[in-house]
Short mmCIF file of C-alpha atoms in Angstrom, two decimals:
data_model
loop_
_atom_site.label_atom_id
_atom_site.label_comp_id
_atom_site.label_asym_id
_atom_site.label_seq_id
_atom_site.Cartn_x
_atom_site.Cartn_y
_atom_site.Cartn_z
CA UNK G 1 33.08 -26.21 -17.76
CA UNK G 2 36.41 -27.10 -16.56
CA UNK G 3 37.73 -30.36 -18.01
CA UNK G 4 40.48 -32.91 -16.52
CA UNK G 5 42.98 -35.31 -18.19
CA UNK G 6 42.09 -38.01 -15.39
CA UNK G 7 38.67 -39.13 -15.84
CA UNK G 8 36.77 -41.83 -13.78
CA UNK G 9 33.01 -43.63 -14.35
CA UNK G 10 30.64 -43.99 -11.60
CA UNK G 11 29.13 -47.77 -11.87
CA UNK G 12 25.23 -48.45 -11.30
CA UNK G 13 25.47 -49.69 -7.35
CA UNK G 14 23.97 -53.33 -7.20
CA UNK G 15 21.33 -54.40 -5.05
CA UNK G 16 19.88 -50.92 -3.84
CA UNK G 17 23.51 -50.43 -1.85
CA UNK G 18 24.89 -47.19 -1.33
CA UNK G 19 28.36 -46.37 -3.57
CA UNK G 20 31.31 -47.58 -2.86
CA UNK G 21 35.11 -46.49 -3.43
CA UNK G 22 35.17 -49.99 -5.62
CA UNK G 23 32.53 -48.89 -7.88
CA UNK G 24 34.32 -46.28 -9.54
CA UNK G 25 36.47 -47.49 -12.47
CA UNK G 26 38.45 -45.66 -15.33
CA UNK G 27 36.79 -44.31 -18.27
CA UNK G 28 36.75 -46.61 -21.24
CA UNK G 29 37.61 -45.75 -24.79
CA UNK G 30 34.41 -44.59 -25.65
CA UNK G 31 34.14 -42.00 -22.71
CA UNK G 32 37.71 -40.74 -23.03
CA UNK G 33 36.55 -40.23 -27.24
CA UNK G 34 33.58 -38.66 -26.08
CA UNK G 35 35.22 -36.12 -23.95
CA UNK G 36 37.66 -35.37 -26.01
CA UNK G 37 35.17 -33.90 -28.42
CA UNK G 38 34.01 -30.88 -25.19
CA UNK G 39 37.34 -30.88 -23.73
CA UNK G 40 39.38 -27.50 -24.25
CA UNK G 41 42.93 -28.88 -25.48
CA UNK G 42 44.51 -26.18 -23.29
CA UNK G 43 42.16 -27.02 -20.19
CA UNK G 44 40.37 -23.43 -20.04
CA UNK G 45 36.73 -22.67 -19.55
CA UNK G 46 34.78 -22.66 -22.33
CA UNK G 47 31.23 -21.09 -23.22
CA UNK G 48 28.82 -23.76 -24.65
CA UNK G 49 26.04 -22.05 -26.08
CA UNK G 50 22.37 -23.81 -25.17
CA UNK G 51 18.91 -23.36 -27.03
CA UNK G 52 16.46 -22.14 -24.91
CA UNK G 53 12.73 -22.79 -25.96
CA UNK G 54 10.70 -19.75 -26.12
CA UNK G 55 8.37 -20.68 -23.18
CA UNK G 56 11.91 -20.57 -21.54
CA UNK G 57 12.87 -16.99 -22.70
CA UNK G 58 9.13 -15.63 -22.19
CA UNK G 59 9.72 -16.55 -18.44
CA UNK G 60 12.83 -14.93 -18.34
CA UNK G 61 11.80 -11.81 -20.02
CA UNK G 62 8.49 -11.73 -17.27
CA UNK G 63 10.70 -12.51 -14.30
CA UNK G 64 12.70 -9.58 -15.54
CA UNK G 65 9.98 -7.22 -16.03
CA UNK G 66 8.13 -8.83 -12.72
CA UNK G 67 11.35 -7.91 -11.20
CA UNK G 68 11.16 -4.33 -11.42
CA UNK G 69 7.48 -4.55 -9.16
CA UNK G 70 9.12 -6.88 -6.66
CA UNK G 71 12.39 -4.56 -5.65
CA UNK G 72 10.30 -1.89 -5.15
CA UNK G 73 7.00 -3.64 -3.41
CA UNK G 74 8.65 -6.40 -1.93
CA UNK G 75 11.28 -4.29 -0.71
CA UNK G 76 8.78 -2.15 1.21
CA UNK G 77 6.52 -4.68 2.49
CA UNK G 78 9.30 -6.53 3.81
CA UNK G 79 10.44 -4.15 6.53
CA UNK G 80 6.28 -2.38 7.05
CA UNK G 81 4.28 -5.75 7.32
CA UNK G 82 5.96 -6.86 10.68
CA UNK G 83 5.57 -3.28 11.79
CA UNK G 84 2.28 -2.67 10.64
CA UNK G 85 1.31 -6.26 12.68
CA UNK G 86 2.75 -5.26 16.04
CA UNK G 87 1.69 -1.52 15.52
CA UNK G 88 -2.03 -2.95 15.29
CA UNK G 89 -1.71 -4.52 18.45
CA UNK G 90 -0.29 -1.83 20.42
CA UNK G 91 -3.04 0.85 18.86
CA UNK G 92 -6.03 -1.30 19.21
CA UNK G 93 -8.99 -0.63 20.65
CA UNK G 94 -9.47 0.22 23.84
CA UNK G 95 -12.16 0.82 26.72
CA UNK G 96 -12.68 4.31 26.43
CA UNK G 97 -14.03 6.97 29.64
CA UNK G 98 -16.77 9.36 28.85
CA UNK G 99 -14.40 12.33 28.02
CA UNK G 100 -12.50 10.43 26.10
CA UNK G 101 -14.93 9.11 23.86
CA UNK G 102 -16.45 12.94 23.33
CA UNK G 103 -13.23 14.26 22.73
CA UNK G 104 -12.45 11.47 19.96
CA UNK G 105 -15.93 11.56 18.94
CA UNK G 106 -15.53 15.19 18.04
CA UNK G 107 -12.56 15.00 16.33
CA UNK G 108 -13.94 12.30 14.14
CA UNK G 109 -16.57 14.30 13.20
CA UNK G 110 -14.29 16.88 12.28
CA UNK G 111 -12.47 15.30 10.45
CA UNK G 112 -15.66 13.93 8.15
CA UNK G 113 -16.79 17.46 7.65
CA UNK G 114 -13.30 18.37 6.29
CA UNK G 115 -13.37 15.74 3.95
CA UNK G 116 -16.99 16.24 2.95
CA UNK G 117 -16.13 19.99 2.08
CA UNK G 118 -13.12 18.83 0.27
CA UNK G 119 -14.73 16.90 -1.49
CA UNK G 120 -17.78 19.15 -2.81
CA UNK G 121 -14.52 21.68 -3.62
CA UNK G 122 -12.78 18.99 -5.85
CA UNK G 123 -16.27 18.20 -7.51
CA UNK G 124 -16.61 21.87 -8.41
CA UNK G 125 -13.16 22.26 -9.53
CA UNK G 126 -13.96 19.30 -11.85
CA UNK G 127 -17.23 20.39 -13.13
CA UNK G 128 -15.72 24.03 -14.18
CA UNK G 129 -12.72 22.35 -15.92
CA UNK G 130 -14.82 20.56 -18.05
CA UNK G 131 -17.01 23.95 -19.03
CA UNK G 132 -13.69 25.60 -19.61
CA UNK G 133 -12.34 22.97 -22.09
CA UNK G 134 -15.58 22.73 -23.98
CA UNK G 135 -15.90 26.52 -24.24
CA UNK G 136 -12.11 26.05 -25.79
CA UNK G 137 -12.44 23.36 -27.32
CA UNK G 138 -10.84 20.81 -25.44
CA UNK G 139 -7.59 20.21 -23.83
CA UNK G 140 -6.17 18.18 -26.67
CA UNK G 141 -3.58 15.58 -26.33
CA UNK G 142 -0.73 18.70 -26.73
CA UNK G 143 -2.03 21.13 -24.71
CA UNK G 144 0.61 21.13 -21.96
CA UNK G 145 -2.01 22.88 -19.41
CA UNK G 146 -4.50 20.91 -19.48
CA UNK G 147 -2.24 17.95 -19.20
CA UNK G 148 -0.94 19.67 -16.30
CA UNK G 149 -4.01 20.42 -14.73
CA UNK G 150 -5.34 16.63 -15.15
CA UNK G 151 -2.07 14.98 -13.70
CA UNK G 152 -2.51 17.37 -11.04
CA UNK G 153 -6.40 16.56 -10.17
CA UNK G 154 -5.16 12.25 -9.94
CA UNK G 155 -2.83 13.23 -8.01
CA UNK G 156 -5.62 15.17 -5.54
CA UNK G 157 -7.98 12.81 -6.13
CA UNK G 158 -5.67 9.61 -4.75
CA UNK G 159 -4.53 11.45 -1.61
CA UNK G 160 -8.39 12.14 -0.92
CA UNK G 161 -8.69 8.77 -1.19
CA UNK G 162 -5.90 7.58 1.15
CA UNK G 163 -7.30 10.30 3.37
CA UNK G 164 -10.92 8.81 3.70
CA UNK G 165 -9.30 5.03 3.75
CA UNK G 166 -7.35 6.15 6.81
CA UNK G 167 -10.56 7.94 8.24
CA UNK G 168 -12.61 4.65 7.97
CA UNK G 169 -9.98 3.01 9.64
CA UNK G 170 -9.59 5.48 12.60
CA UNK G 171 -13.69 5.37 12.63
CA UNK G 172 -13.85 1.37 12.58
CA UNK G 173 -11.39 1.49 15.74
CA UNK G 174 -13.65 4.26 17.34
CA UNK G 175 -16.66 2.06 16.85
CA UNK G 176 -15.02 -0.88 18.35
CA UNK G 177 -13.92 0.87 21.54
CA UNK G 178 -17.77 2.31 22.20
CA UNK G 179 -20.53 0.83 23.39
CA UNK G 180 -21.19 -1.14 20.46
CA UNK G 181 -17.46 -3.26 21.40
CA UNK G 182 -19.86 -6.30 21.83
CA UNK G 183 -19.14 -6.76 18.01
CA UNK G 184 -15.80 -6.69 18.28
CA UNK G 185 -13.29 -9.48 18.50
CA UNK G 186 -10.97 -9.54 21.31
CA UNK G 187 -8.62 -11.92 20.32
CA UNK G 188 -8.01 -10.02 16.57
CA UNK G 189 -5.16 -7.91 18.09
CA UNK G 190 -3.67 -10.84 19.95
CA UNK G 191 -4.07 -12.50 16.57
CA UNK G 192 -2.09 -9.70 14.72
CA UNK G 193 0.54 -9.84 17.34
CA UNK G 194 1.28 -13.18 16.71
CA UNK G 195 1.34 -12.65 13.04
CA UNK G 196 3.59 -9.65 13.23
CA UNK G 197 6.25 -11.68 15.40
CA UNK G 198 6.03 -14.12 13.02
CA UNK G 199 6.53 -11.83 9.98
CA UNK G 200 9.10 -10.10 11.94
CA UNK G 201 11.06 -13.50 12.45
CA UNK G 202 10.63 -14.02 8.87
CA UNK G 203 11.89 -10.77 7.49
CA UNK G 204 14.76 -10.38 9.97
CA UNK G 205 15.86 -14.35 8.61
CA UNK G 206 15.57 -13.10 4.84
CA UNK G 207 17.78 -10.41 5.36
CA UNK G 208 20.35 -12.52 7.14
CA UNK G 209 19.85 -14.78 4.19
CA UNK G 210 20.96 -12.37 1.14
CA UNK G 211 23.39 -11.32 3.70
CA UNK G 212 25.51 -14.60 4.18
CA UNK G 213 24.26 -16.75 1.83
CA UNK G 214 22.59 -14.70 -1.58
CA UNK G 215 25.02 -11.89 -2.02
CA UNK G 216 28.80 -13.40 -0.87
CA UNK G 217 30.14 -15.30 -3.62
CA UNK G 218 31.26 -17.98 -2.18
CA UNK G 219 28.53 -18.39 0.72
CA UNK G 220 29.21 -17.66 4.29
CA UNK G 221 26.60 -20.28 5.26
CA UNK G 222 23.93 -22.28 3.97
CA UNK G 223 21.55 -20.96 6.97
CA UNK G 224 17.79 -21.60 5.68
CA UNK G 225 19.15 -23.92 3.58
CA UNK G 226 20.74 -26.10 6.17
CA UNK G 227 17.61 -25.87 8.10
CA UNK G 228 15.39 -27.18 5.20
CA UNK G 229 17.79 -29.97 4.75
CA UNK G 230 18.00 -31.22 8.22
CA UNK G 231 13.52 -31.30 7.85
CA UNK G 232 14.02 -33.70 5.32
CA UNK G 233 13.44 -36.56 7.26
CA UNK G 234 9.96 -36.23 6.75
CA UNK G 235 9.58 -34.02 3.78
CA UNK G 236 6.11 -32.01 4.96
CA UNK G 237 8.35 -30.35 7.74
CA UNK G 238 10.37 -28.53 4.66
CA UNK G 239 7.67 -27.99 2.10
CA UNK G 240 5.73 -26.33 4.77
CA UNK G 241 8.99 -24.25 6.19
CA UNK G 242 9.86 -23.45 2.15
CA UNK G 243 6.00 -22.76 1.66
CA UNK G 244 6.00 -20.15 4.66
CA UNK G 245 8.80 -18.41 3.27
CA UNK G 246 8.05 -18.30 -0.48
CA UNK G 247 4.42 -17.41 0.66
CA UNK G 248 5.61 -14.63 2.93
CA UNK G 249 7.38 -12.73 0.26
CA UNK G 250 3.53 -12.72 -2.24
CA UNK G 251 2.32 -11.05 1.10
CA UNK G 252 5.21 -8.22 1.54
CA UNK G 253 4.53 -7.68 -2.01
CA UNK G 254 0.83 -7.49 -1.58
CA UNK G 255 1.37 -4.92 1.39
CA UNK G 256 4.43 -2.87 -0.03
CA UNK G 257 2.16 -1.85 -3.22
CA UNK G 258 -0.61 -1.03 -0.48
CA UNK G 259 1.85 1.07 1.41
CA UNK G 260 3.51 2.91 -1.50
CA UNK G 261 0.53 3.83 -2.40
CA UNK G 262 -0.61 5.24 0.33
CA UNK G 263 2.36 7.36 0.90
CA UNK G 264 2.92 8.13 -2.90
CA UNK G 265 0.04 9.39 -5.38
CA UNK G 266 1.60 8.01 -8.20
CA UNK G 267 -0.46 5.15 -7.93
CA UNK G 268 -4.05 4.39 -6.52
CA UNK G 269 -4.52 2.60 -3.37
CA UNK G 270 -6.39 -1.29 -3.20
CA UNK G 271 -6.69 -2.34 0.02
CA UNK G 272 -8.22 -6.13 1.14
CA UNK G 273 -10.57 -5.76 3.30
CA UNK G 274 -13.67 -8.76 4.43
CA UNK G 275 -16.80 -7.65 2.59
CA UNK G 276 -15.26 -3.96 1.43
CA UNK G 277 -12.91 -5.09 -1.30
CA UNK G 278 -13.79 -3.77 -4.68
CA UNK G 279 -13.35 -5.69 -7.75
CA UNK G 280 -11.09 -3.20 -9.40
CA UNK G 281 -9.04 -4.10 -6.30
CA UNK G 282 -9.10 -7.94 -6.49
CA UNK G 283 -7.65 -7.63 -9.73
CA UNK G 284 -4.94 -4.98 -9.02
CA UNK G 285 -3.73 -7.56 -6.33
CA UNK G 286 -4.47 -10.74 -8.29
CA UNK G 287 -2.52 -8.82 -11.44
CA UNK G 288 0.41 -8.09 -8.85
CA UNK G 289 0.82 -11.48 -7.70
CA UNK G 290 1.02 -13.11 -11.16
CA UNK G 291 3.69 -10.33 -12.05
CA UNK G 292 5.75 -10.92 -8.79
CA UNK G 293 5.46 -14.74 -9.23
CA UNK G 294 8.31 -15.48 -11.36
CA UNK G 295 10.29 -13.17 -9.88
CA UNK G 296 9.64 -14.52 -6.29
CA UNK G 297 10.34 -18.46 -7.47
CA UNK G 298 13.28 -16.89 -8.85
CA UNK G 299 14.56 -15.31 -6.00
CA UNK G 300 13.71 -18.45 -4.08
CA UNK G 301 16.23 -20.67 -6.54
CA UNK G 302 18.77 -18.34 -5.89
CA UNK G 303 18.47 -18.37 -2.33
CA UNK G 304 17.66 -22.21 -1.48
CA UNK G 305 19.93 -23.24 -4.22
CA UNK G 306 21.79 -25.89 -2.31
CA UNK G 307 18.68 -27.03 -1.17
CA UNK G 308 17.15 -27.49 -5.05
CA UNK G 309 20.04 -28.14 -6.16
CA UNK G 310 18.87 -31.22 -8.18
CA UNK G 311 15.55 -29.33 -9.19
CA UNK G 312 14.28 -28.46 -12.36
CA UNK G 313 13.35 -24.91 -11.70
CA UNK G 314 17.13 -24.61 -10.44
CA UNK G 315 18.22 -25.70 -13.56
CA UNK G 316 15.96 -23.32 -15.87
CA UNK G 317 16.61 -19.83 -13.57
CA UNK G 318 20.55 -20.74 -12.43
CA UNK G 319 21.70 -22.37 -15.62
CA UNK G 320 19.62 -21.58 -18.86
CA UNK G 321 18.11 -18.48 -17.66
CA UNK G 322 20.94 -16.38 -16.22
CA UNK G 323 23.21 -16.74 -19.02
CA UNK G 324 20.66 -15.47 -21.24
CA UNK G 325 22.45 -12.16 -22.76
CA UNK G 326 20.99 -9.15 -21.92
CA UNK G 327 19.31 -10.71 -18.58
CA UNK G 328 22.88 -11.49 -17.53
CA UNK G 329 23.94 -8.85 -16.64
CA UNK G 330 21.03 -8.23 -14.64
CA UNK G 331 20.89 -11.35 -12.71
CA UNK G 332 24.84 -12.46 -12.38
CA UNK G 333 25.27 -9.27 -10.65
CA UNK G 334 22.82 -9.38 -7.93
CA UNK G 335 21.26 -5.94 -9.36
CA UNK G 336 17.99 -6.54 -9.09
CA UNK G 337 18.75 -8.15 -5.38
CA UNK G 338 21.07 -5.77 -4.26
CA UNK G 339 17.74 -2.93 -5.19
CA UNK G 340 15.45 -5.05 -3.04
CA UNK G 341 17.72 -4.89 -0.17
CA UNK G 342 18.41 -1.15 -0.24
CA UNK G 343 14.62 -0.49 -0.37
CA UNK G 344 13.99 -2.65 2.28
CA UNK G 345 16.86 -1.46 4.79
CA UNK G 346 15.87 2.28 3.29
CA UNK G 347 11.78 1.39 4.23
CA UNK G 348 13.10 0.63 7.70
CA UNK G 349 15.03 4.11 8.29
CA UNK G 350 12.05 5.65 7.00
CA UNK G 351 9.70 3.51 9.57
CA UNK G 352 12.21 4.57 12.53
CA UNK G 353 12.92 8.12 11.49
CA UNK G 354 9.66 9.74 9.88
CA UNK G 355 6.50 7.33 10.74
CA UNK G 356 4.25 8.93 13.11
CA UNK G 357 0.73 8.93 13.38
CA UNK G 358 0.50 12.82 12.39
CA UNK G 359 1.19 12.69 9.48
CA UNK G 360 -2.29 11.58 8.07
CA UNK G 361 -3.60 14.60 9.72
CA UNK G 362 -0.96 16.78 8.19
CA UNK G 363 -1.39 15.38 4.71
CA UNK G 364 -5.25 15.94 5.24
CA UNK G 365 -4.04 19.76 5.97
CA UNK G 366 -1.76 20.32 3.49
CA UNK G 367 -4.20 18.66 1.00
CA UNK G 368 -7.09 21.05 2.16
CA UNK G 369 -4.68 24.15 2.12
CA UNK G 370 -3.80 23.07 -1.33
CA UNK G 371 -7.77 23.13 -2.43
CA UNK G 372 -8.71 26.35 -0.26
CA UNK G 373 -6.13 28.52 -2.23
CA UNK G 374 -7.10 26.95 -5.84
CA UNK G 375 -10.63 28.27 -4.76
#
């Protein structure tokens, strides 16, 4: 803290009155005695170490692990919800003629036959592995083969199921546009449309946010912050603005996992769906909003920090947190920010450049190629 030679003492204002220019009166001997004692003779900054609690340092050492999830999840989920939204309203379901629904019809079923035969292929591929490693046996924990050969069959197994995920999907719509549409809710895509302008608005002012106001040291402009101040004339106008965003970034999380997933097979896919969600799948989600929870409030401090700026969670992530060494370096330098942006402006490219609705049929081909030459 820097220290000056001219010190003043703000009075208790009288009466419930605002402060006034008279109320502020020169320190006393005491105060002057006092400083002295934190005061830098030479008038340079000075490090004052603080004790943390260990309730303190466990939350910093979660947000920083928690951290490592977000970049990557929230990062992707930030720049594929919106599109996902407005994407589901443009390919909705539609009134289909008679050719068209035999020509879709047939392609559908298809399709299930393909994945029914890959399917019986990667069940016998299975069932001789295991005869082979009992007749040898076992793989063992060193046998660099059979390690080989297992990391490969996840790997087959989670694009088969990304493949039948985005089969059911394509079937649901089907259903929806036949004869049985009576079931089917018109106002769902209008719905979704909504939503994805919404999330669109949202991800497009988060961005702008890191840009002028999170990353710049000093701030171009307060921006959301500004806006959350001039709601505070009746407080449930800003909770509910600072709700909506804080809320919005647990749901790009929740969808950027869901996405990578589904485009990567190093990790399973666990979508929400009403009356299909498996347990295993509640918890991955539940599990990946507790992890991206400090992280998030974190993130939140940093960006509305003139807005908390007499809050306690501003004081435990901005003052006693970040200085914590080893996490420091980590957090005073914007790296873990600077990764969510790049994945998130990178996610876009990628949705511009490369997304087309092809390319679950192609992965569906290359994955049966794959299996028909193993055979």
């Amino acid at each position: 803290a820097v220290m000056k030679a001219n010190y003043t003492r703000i009075m208790e204002p009288t009466n419930g009155t605002d402060f006034t220019p008279e109320q502020f009166s020169p320190l006393n001997g005491t105060d002057v005695y006092l400083l002295s004692k934190v005061t830098p003779p030479d008038g340079e900054l000075e490090t004052i170490p603080l004790k943390v609690g260990i309730g303190t340092f466990y939350a910093g050492l979660m947000a920083w692990l928690g951290w490592f999830f977000f970049a990557i999840f929230g990062g992707v989920g930030l720049a594929a919800l919106p599109v996902d939204l407005i994407l589901g309203f443009i390919n909705r379901p539609k009134h289909m003629n008679p050719e068209e629904y035999a020509e879709i019809k047939e392609s559908l079923q298809k399709r299930v036959n393909e994945m029914v035969d890959m399917g019986e292929k990667m069940k016998e591929e299975r069932v001789q592995r295991e005869q082979l490693g009992s007749d040898n046996g076992g793989g063992g924990w060193f046998n660099r083969e059979a390690y080989k050969d297992a990391r490969e069959e996840r790997n087959r197994v989670r694009e088969f199921k990304a493949a039948v995920f985005l089969l059911e999907e394509d079937v649901t719509d089907f259903t929806a546009a036949s004869e049985r549409s009576e079931k089917f809710n018109p106002l769902l895509p209008w719905l979704g449309l909504f939503a994805g302008i919404l999330s669109l608005a949202l991800s497009v002012t988060w961005l702008v946010q890191i840009f002028i106001y999170v990353i710049p040291s000093p701030p171009l402009h307060p921006f959301l912050n500004a806006l959350f101040t001039s709601l505070d004339f009746f407080p449930l106008f800003s909770q509910f603005f600072l709700f909506l965003y804080t809320g919005y970034l647990f749901a790009c999380a929740m969808k950027g996992a869901f996405k990578f997933g589904l485009r990567f097979v190093c990790m399973d896919i666990h979508p929400m769906r009403p009356g299909k969600t498996y347990m295993s799948s509640m918890m991955f989600n539940l599990g990946l909003v507790l992890i991206c929870a400090l992280p998030i409030v974190q993130f939140c401090a940093v960006a509305f920090s003139t807005y908390a700026q007499y809050s306690t969670i501003r004081q435990m992530f901005l003052i006693e947190l970040e200085y914590i060494p080893f996490f420091s370096f980590f957090w005073t330098n914007n790296i873990f920010i600077y990764a969510f942006l790049a994945i998130a402006l990178l996610t876009v490219l990628y949705l511009i450049i490369c997304r087309k609705r092809g390319d679950d049929t192609k992965t569906i081909m290359k994955l049966r190629d794959r299996l028909t030459k193993r055979s």
